[in-house]
PDB file of C-alpha atoms in Angstrom:
ATOM      1  CA  SER E 258      -4.524  80.758  -2.717  1.00  0.00           C
ATOM      2  CA  GLN E 259      -6.814  80.161   0.250  1.00  0.00           C
ATOM      3  CA  GLN E 260      -9.905  78.047  -0.516  1.00  0.00           C
ATOM      4  CA  GLY E 261     -12.127  79.230   2.088  1.00  0.00           C
ATOM      5  CA  GLU E 262     -13.557  82.605   1.461  1.00  0.00           C
ATOM      6  CA  GLU E 263     -15.519  84.431   4.300  1.00  0.00           C
ATOM      7  CA  ASP E 264     -17.918  87.346   4.052  1.00  0.00           C
ATOM      8  CA  PRO E 265     -18.225  89.855   5.199  1.00  0.00           C
ATOM      9  CA  GLN E 266     -14.481  90.841   5.898  1.00  0.00           C
ATOM     10  CA  ALA E 267     -15.929  92.930   8.642  1.00  0.00           C
ATOM     11  CA  LEU E 268     -18.847  93.107  11.010  1.00  0.00           C
ATOM     12  CA  SER E 269     -19.718  95.673  13.782  1.00  0.00           C
ATOM     13  CA  ILE E 270     -23.118  94.855  15.585  1.00  0.00           C
ATOM     14  CA  GLN E 271     -24.668  95.991  18.865  1.00  0.00           C
ATOM     15  CA  GLU E 272     -24.411  93.774  21.800  1.00  0.00           C
ATOM     16  CA  GLY E 273     -27.437  91.330  21.928  1.00  0.00           C
ATOM     17  CA  GLU E 274     -27.938  91.017  18.348  1.00  0.00           C
ATOM     18  CA  ASN E 275     -27.261  88.228  16.122  1.00  0.00           C
ATOM     19  CA  ALA E 276     -24.044  87.936  13.834  1.00  0.00           C
ATOM     20  CA  THR E 277     -23.887  85.820  10.775  1.00  0.00           C
ATOM     21  CA  MET E 278     -20.535  84.961   8.933  1.00  0.00           C
ATOM     22  CA  ASN E 279     -20.362  83.227   5.790  1.00  0.00           C
ATOM     23  CA  CYS E 280     -17.741  80.857   4.063  1.00  0.00           C
ATOM     24  CA  SER E 281     -17.472  79.384   0.580  1.00  0.00           C
ATOM     25  CA  TYR E 282     -15.116  77.105  -0.357  1.00  0.00           C
ATOM     26  CA  LYS E 283     -13.940  75.414  -3.943  1.00  0.00           C
ATOM     27  CA  THR E 284     -13.226  71.563  -3.593  1.00  0.00           C
ATOM     28  CA  SER E 285     -14.596  68.267  -1.908  1.00  0.00           C
ATOM     29  CA  ILE E 286     -14.038  68.293   1.794  1.00  0.00           C
ATOM     30  CA  ASN E 287     -14.098  65.916   4.435  1.00  0.00           C
ATOM     31  CA  ASN E 288     -15.244  68.414   7.118  1.00  0.00           C
ATOM     32  CA  LEU E 289     -15.373  72.193   7.624  1.00  0.00           C
ATOM     33  CA  GLN E 290     -14.621  73.868  10.986  1.00  0.00           C
ATOM     34  CA  TRP E 291     -14.760  77.295  12.547  1.00  0.00           C
ATOM     35  CA  TYR E 292     -11.917  78.822  14.536  1.00  0.00           C
ATOM     36  CA  ARG E 293     -11.633  82.231  16.709  1.00  0.00           C
ATOM     37  CA  GLN E 294      -8.642  84.203  17.113  1.00  0.00           C
ATOM     38  CA  ASN E 295      -8.179  86.871  19.514  1.00  0.00           C
ATOM     39  CA  SER E 296      -5.607  89.938  19.071  1.00  0.00           C
ATOM     40  CA  GLY E 297      -3.516  87.795  16.191  1.00  0.00           C
ATOM     41  CA  ARG E 298      -2.387  84.896  18.309  1.00  0.00           C
ATOM     42  CA  GLY E 299      -3.572  81.471  18.959  1.00  0.00           C
ATOM     43  CA  LEU E 300      -7.047  79.842  17.501  1.00  0.00           C
ATOM     44  CA  VAL E 301      -9.476  78.292  19.454  1.00  0.00           C
ATOM     45  CA  HIS E 302     -11.567  75.786  17.635  1.00  0.00           C
ATOM     46  CA  LEU E 303     -15.326  76.408  18.069  1.00  0.00           C
ATOM     47  CA  ILE E 304     -17.244  73.673  16.166  1.00  0.00           C
ATOM     48  CA  LEU E 305     -16.580  71.055  13.392  1.00  0.00           C
ATOM     49  CA  ILE E 306     -19.444  70.402  10.804  1.00  0.00           C
ATOM     50  CA  ARG E 307     -18.855  66.796   8.751  1.00  0.00           C
ATOM     51  CA  SER E 308     -19.558  66.836   5.066  1.00  0.00           C
ATOM     52  CA  ASN E 309     -22.601  64.639   5.759  1.00  0.00           C
ATOM     53  CA  GLU E 310     -24.309  66.993   8.248  1.00  0.00           C
ATOM     54  CA  ARG E 311     -26.137  69.889   7.649  1.00  0.00           C
ATOM     55  CA  GLU E 312     -26.631  71.908  10.910  1.00  0.00           C
ATOM     56  CA  LYS E 313     -24.759  71.428  14.284  1.00  0.00           C
ATOM     57  CA  HIS E 314     -25.199  73.539  17.443  1.00  0.00           C
ATOM     58  CA  SER E 315     -22.969  74.409  20.214  1.00  0.00           C
ATOM     59  CA  GLY E 316     -24.158  76.619  22.742  1.00  0.00           C
ATOM     60  CA  ARG E 317     -24.827  79.929  21.101  1.00  0.00           C
ATOM     61  CA  LEU E 318     -23.409  78.944  18.208  1.00  0.00           C
ATOM     62  CA  ARG E 319     -25.097  77.354  14.924  1.00  0.00           C
ATOM     63  CA  VAL E 320     -23.203  76.312  12.009  1.00  0.00           C
ATOM     64  CA  THR E 321     -24.795  74.948   8.570  1.00  0.00           C
ATOM     65  CA  LEU E 322     -23.106  73.265   5.702  1.00  0.00           C
ATOM     66  CA  ASP E 323     -24.498  73.291   2.235  1.00  0.00           C
ATOM     67  CA  THR E 324     -21.991  70.895   0.172  1.00  0.00           C
ATOM     68  CA  SER E 325     -24.021  71.629  -3.255  1.00  0.00           C
ATOM     69  CA  LYS E 326     -23.224  75.296  -2.895  1.00  0.00           C
ATOM     70  CA  LYS E 327     -19.987  74.501  -1.385  1.00  0.00           C
ATOM     71  CA  SER E 328     -20.525  77.156   1.638  1.00  0.00           C
ATOM     72  CA  SER E 329     -20.975  77.379   5.542  1.00  0.00           C
ATOM     73  CA  SER E 330     -22.373  79.980   7.728  1.00  0.00           C
ATOM     74  CA  LEU E 331     -21.947  80.441  11.260  1.00  0.00           C
ATOM     75  CA  LEU E 332     -24.239  82.097  13.460  1.00  0.00           C
ATOM     76  CA  ILE E 333     -23.618  83.722  17.075  1.00  0.00           C
ATOM     77  CA  THR E 334     -26.949  84.369  18.692  1.00  0.00           C
ATOM     78  CA  ALA E 335     -27.255  87.072  21.384  1.00  0.00           C
ATOM     79  CA  SER E 336     -24.058  88.246  20.777  1.00  0.00           C
ATOM     80  CA  ARG E 337     -21.632  89.498  23.695  1.00  0.00           C
ATOM     81  CA  ALA E 338     -18.676  92.139  23.698  1.00  0.00           C
ATOM     82  CA  ALA E 339     -16.520  89.288  24.301  1.00  0.00           C
ATOM     83  CA  ASP E 340     -17.597  87.340  21.388  1.00  0.00           C
ATOM     84  CA  THR E 341     -15.196  90.420  19.381  1.00  0.00           C
ATOM     85  CA  ALA E 342     -12.607  88.516  17.514  1.00  0.00           C
ATOM     86  CA  SER E 343     -11.509  87.423  13.983  1.00  0.00           C
ATOM     87  CA  TYR E 344     -13.603  84.009  12.766  1.00  0.00           C
ATOM     88  CA  PHE E 345     -12.145  81.856  10.304  1.00  0.00           C
ATOM     89  CA  CYS E 346     -13.472  79.030   8.504  1.00  0.00           C
ATOM     90  CA  ALA E 347     -11.148  76.190   7.690  1.00  0.00           C
ATOM     91  CA  THR E 348     -11.808  73.119   5.035  1.00  0.00           C
ATOM     92  CA  ASP E 349     -10.322  69.594   5.565  1.00  0.00           C
ATOM     93  CA  GLU E 350      -9.956  67.662   2.332  1.00  0.00           C
ATOM     94  CA  GLY E 351      -8.064  64.608   4.211  1.00  0.00           C
ATOM     95  CA  GLU E 352      -9.070  61.154   5.103  1.00  0.00           C
ATOM     96  CA  GLU E 353     -11.888  60.806   8.002  1.00  0.00           C
ATOM     97  CA  THR E 354      -9.555  59.139  10.337  1.00  0.00           C
ATOM     98  CA  SER E 355      -6.227  60.817   9.716  1.00  0.00           C
ATOM     99  CA  GLY E 356      -4.893  64.189  10.426  1.00  0.00           C
ATOM    100  CA  SER E 357      -4.295  66.616   7.406  1.00  0.00           C
ATOM    101  CA  ARG E 358      -3.636  70.176   6.925  1.00  0.00           C
ATOM    102  CA  LEU E 359      -6.284  72.793   6.912  1.00  0.00           C
ATOM    103  CA  THR E 360      -7.087  75.763   4.320  1.00  0.00           C
ATOM    104  CA  PHE E 361      -7.946  78.454   6.183  1.00  0.00           C
ATOM    105  CA  GLY E 362     -10.152  81.758   4.686  1.00  0.00           C
ATOM    106  CA  GLU E 363      -9.080  85.143   5.355  1.00  0.00           C
ATOM    107  CA  GLY E 364     -11.405  85.634   8.110  1.00  0.00           C
ATOM    108  CA  THR E 365     -14.010  87.973   9.472  1.00  0.00           C
ATOM    109  CA  GLN E 366     -13.408  90.580  11.878  1.00  0.00           C
ATOM    110  CA  LEU E 367     -16.469  90.521  14.479  1.00  0.00           C
ATOM    111  CA  THR E 368     -17.102  93.831  16.324  1.00  0.00           C
ATOM    112  CA  VAL E 369     -19.706  93.676  19.116  1.00  0.00           C
ATOM    113  CA  ASN E 370     -20.343  97.081  20.694  1.00  0.00           C
ATOM    114  CA  PRO E 371     -21.616  97.116  24.263  1.00  0.00           C
TER     115      PRO E 371
ATOM    116  CA  GLY K  85       1.350  69.629  29.072  1.00  0.00           C
ATOM    117  CA  ALA K  86      -2.112  70.888  28.883  1.00  0.00           C
ATOM    118  CA  GLY K  87      -1.869  72.674  25.555  1.00  0.00           C
ATOM    119  CA  VAL K  88       0.601  73.488  22.520  1.00  0.00           C
ATOM    120  CA  SER K  89       3.051  75.687  23.586  1.00  0.00           C
ATOM    121  CA  GLN K  90       5.728  77.753  21.514  1.00  0.00           C
ATOM    122  CA  SER K  91       8.697  79.232  22.223  1.00  0.00           C
ATOM    123  CA  PRO K  92       9.869  82.057  21.951  1.00  0.00           C
ATOM    124  CA  SER K  93       6.699  83.884  21.904  1.00  0.00           C
ATOM    125  CA  ASN K  94       8.305  86.947  20.161  1.00  0.00           C
ATOM    126  CA  LYS K  95      11.804  86.906  18.061  1.00  0.00           C
ATOM    127  CA  VAL K  96      13.198  90.072  16.483  1.00  0.00           C
ATOM    128  CA  THR K  97      16.212  89.451  14.181  1.00  0.00           C
ATOM    129  CA  GLU K  98      18.055  91.104  11.594  1.00  0.00           C
ATOM    130  CA  LYS K  99      17.673  90.027   7.814  1.00  0.00           C
ATOM    131  CA  GLY K 100      20.169  87.020   6.860  1.00  0.00           C
ATOM    132  CA  LYS K 101      20.503  85.536  10.253  1.00  0.00           C
ATOM    133  CA  ASP K 102      18.839  82.007  10.965  1.00  0.00           C
ATOM    134  CA  VAL K 103      15.755  81.402  13.388  1.00  0.00           C
ATOM    135  CA  GLU K 104      14.531  78.519  14.945  1.00  0.00           C
ATOM    136  CA  LEU K 105      11.033  78.465  16.406  1.00  0.00           C
ATOM    137  CA  ARG K 106       9.755  75.624  18.791  1.00  0.00           C
ATOM    138  CA  CYS K 107       6.399  73.538  19.046  1.00  0.00           C
ATOM    139  CA  ASP K 108       5.889  71.199  21.924  1.00  0.00           C
ATOM    140  CA  PRO K 109       2.708  69.656  21.005  1.00  0.00           C
ATOM    141  CA  ILE K 110      -0.255  67.752  23.196  1.00  0.00           C
ATOM    142  CA  SER K 111       1.051  64.768  24.575  1.00  0.00           C
ATOM    143  CA  GLY K 112      -0.305  62.004  22.561  1.00  0.00           C
ATOM    144  CA  HIS K 113      -0.889  63.764  19.547  1.00  0.00           C
ATOM    145  CA  THR K 114       0.651  62.483  16.478  1.00  0.00           C
ATOM    146  CA  ALA K 115      -0.054  65.019  13.989  1.00  0.00           C
ATOM    147  CA  LEU K 116       1.649  68.316  14.116  1.00  0.00           C
ATOM    148  CA  TYR K 117       1.439  71.438  11.673  1.00  0.00           C
ATOM    149  CA  TRP K 118       3.174  74.466  10.935  1.00  0.00           C
ATOM    150  CA  TYR K 119       0.999  77.680   9.433  1.00  0.00           C
ATOM    151  CA  ARG K 120       2.154  81.241   8.801  1.00  0.00           C
ATOM    152  CA  GLN K 121       0.149  84.266   9.599  1.00  0.00           C
ATOM    153  CA  SER K 122       0.818  87.484   7.706  1.00  0.00           C
ATOM    154  CA  LEU K 123      -0.488  90.818   9.322  1.00  0.00           C
ATOM    155  CA  GLY K 124      -4.343  90.956   8.709  1.00  0.00           C
ATOM    156  CA  GLN K 125      -4.622  87.779   6.797  1.00  0.00           C
ATOM    157  CA  GLY K 126      -5.763  84.012   7.234  1.00  0.00           C
ATOM    158  CA  LEU K 127      -3.478  81.316   7.910  1.00  0.00           C
ATOM    159  CA  GLU K 128      -0.987  79.576   5.056  1.00  0.00           C
ATOM    160  CA  PHE K 129      -0.022  76.134   5.749  1.00  0.00           C
ATOM    161  CA  LEU K 130       3.613  75.356   5.731  1.00  0.00           C
ATOM    162  CA  ILE K 131       4.324  71.624   6.970  1.00  0.00           C
ATOM    163  CA  TYR K 132       2.618  68.449   8.363  1.00  0.00           C
ATOM    164  CA  PHE K 133       4.114  65.773  10.518  1.00  0.00           C
ATOM    165  CA  GLN K 134       2.126  62.576  11.083  1.00  0.00           C
ATOM    166  CA  GLY K 135       3.609  59.920  13.119  1.00  0.00           C
ATOM    167  CA  ASN K 136       6.587  58.315  11.554  1.00  0.00           C
ATOM    168  CA  SER K 137       5.754  58.990   8.031  1.00  0.00           C
ATOM    169  CA  ALA K 138       7.286  61.710   5.555  1.00  0.00           C
ATOM    170  CA  PRO K 139       6.198  65.050   6.404  1.00  0.00           C
ATOM    171  CA  ASP K 140       4.076  67.300   3.953  1.00  0.00           C
ATOM    172  CA  LYS K 141       6.542  69.892   2.875  1.00  0.00           C
ATOM    173  CA  SER K 142       4.230  71.185   0.303  1.00  0.00           C
ATOM    174  CA  GLY K 143       3.433  74.614   1.845  1.00  0.00           C
ATOM    175  CA  LEU K 144       6.881  75.791   2.572  1.00  0.00           C
ATOM    176  CA  PRO K 145       7.549  78.645   0.428  1.00  0.00           C
ATOM    177  CA  SER K 146      11.150  78.503  -0.348  1.00  0.00           C
ATOM    178  CA  ASP K 147      14.169  76.384   0.576  1.00  0.00           C
ATOM    179  CA  ARG K 148      15.104  78.495   3.105  1.00  0.00           C
ATOM    180  CA  PHE K 149      12.445  76.979   5.600  1.00  0.00           C
ATOM    181  CA  SER K 150      12.648  73.458   6.869  1.00  0.00           C
ATOM    182  CA  ALA K 151      11.287  71.703   9.831  1.00  0.00           C
ATOM    183  CA  GLU K 152      11.817  68.734  12.197  1.00  0.00           C
ATOM    184  CA  ARG K 153       9.976  66.703  14.481  1.00  0.00           C
ATOM    185  CA  THR K 154      12.076  64.677  16.829  1.00  0.00           C
ATOM    186  CA  GLY K 155      10.907  61.546  19.008  1.00  0.00           C
ATOM    187  CA  GLY K 156       7.496  62.107  17.127  1.00  0.00           C
ATOM    188  CA  SER K 157       6.825  64.855  19.636  1.00  0.00           C
ATOM    189  CA  VAL K 158       8.697  68.227  19.660  1.00  0.00           C
ATOM    190  CA  SER K 159       9.237  70.600  16.427  1.00  0.00           C
ATOM    191  CA  THR K 160      11.546  72.769  15.319  1.00  0.00           C
ATOM    192  CA  LEU K 161      10.888  75.526  12.553  1.00  0.00           C
ATOM    193  CA  THR K 162      14.317  76.672  10.878  1.00  0.00           C
ATOM    194  CA  ILE K 163      14.523  79.628   8.668  1.00  0.00           C
ATOM    195  CA  GLN K 164      17.872  80.118   7.524  1.00  0.00           C
ATOM    196  CA  ARG K 165      19.158  83.688   6.139  1.00  0.00           C
ATOM    197  CA  THR K 166      15.836  85.427   7.055  1.00  0.00           C
ATOM    198  CA  GLN K 167      13.961  88.370   4.944  1.00  0.00           C
ATOM    199  CA  GLN K 168      11.628  90.898   5.666  1.00  0.00           C
ATOM    200  CA  GLU K 169       8.843  88.929   3.995  1.00  0.00           C
ATOM    201  CA  ASP K 170       9.334  86.122   6.483  1.00  0.00           C
ATOM    202  CA  SER K 171       8.028  88.630   9.312  1.00  0.00           C
ATOM    203  CA  ALA K 172       4.566  86.881  10.533  1.00  0.00           C
ATOM    204  CA  VAL K 173       3.185  84.950  13.319  1.00  0.00           C
ATOM    205  CA  TYR K 174       4.256  81.498  12.980  1.00  0.00           C
ATOM    206  CA  LEU K 175       1.477  79.072  14.397  1.00  0.00           C
ATOM    207  CA  CYS K 176       1.722  75.455  15.376  1.00  0.00           C
ATOM    208  CA  ALA K 177      -1.123  73.272  16.091  1.00  0.00           C
ATOM    209  CA  SER K 178      -1.337  69.419  16.928  1.00  0.00           C
ATOM    210  CA  SER K 179      -4.106  66.610  16.759  1.00  0.00           C
ATOM    211  CA  LEU K 180      -5.036  63.285  17.451  1.00  0.00           C
ATOM    212  CA  GLY K 181      -3.927  61.995  14.029  1.00  0.00           C
ATOM    213  CA  ILE K 182      -4.437  59.060  12.304  1.00  0.00           C
ATOM    214  CA  GLY K 183      -6.197  55.970  13.051  1.00  0.00           C
ATOM    215  CA  VAL K 184      -8.583  58.325  15.358  1.00  0.00           C
ATOM    216  CA  PRO K 185     -11.957  59.499  14.335  1.00  0.00           C
ATOM    217  CA  THR K 186     -11.071  62.896  15.618  1.00  0.00           C
ATOM    218  CA  TYR K 187     -11.965  64.485  12.353  1.00  0.00           C
ATOM    219  CA  ASN K 188      -8.965  66.319  12.629  1.00  0.00           C
ATOM    220  CA  GLU K 189      -9.652  68.883  15.334  1.00  0.00           C
ATOM    221  CA  GLN K 190      -6.367  70.897  15.660  1.00  0.00           C
ATOM    222  CA  PHE K 191      -5.583  72.644  18.904  1.00  0.00           C
ATOM    223  CA  PHE K 192      -3.186  75.813  17.903  1.00  0.00           C
ATOM    224  CA  GLY K 193      -0.369  77.025  20.248  1.00  0.00           C
ATOM    225  CA  PRO K 194      -0.175  80.759  21.058  1.00  0.00           C
ATOM    226  CA  GLY K 195       2.298  81.657  18.039  1.00  0.00           C
ATOM    227  CA  THR K 196       5.576  83.131  17.568  1.00  0.00           C
ATOM    228  CA  ARG K 197       5.525  86.741  16.232  1.00  0.00           C
ATOM    229  CA  LEU K 198       8.871  87.075  14.073  1.00  0.00           C
ATOM    230  CA  THR K 199      10.132  90.264  12.897  1.00  0.00           C
ATOM    231  CA  VAL K 200      12.965  90.688  10.729  1.00  0.00           C
ATOM    232  CA  LEU K 201      14.674  94.004  10.566  1.00  0.00           C
TER     233      LEU K 201
END
């Protein structure tokens, strides 16, 4: 079963509003990553937060990580219609300097209405 | 190339036939991954290659699934005797891999949509 679980499963907001998506996981992790997927095809990496980090920013994105609660949140500020997509969290349980498989959640479908 | 490429982009096959899906990772990436995504679902890990090490095949759903990575670059995922439940989008990803503090950021290809009739 998938380790990451996102909520909500679907989110519909108006352009300009903020969108918050949450992710919970079960095991210890090296890092947690957020990806975006348009139209059910390739994923685009958005942001990575390491297990010893609590918050990270990238443009309009803000990610938090609470390892004690095994949860993360992705905030998109001042949303745009072009932000409409599915957003997935993925946990990496591997060694810090090696590749390893990611465990993905089921995703949140975000719809931003113009 | 500039990114991960996959071919074909779409594949329709009849139940019982074999299919081969191809992935060209980003040049210089030593780690390569295959995932499967069924309609409306998250990604399911299939197999992971790291350099010349034995691949992690723990995600392959049955012995009908196999994958190779030749010369540490191109990979082929083969599904024998396809079944309807194999219908999904098959995604390939690569990352810089071992020995580099990359924190395993994975770069995904556009996927191959497989439909088994």
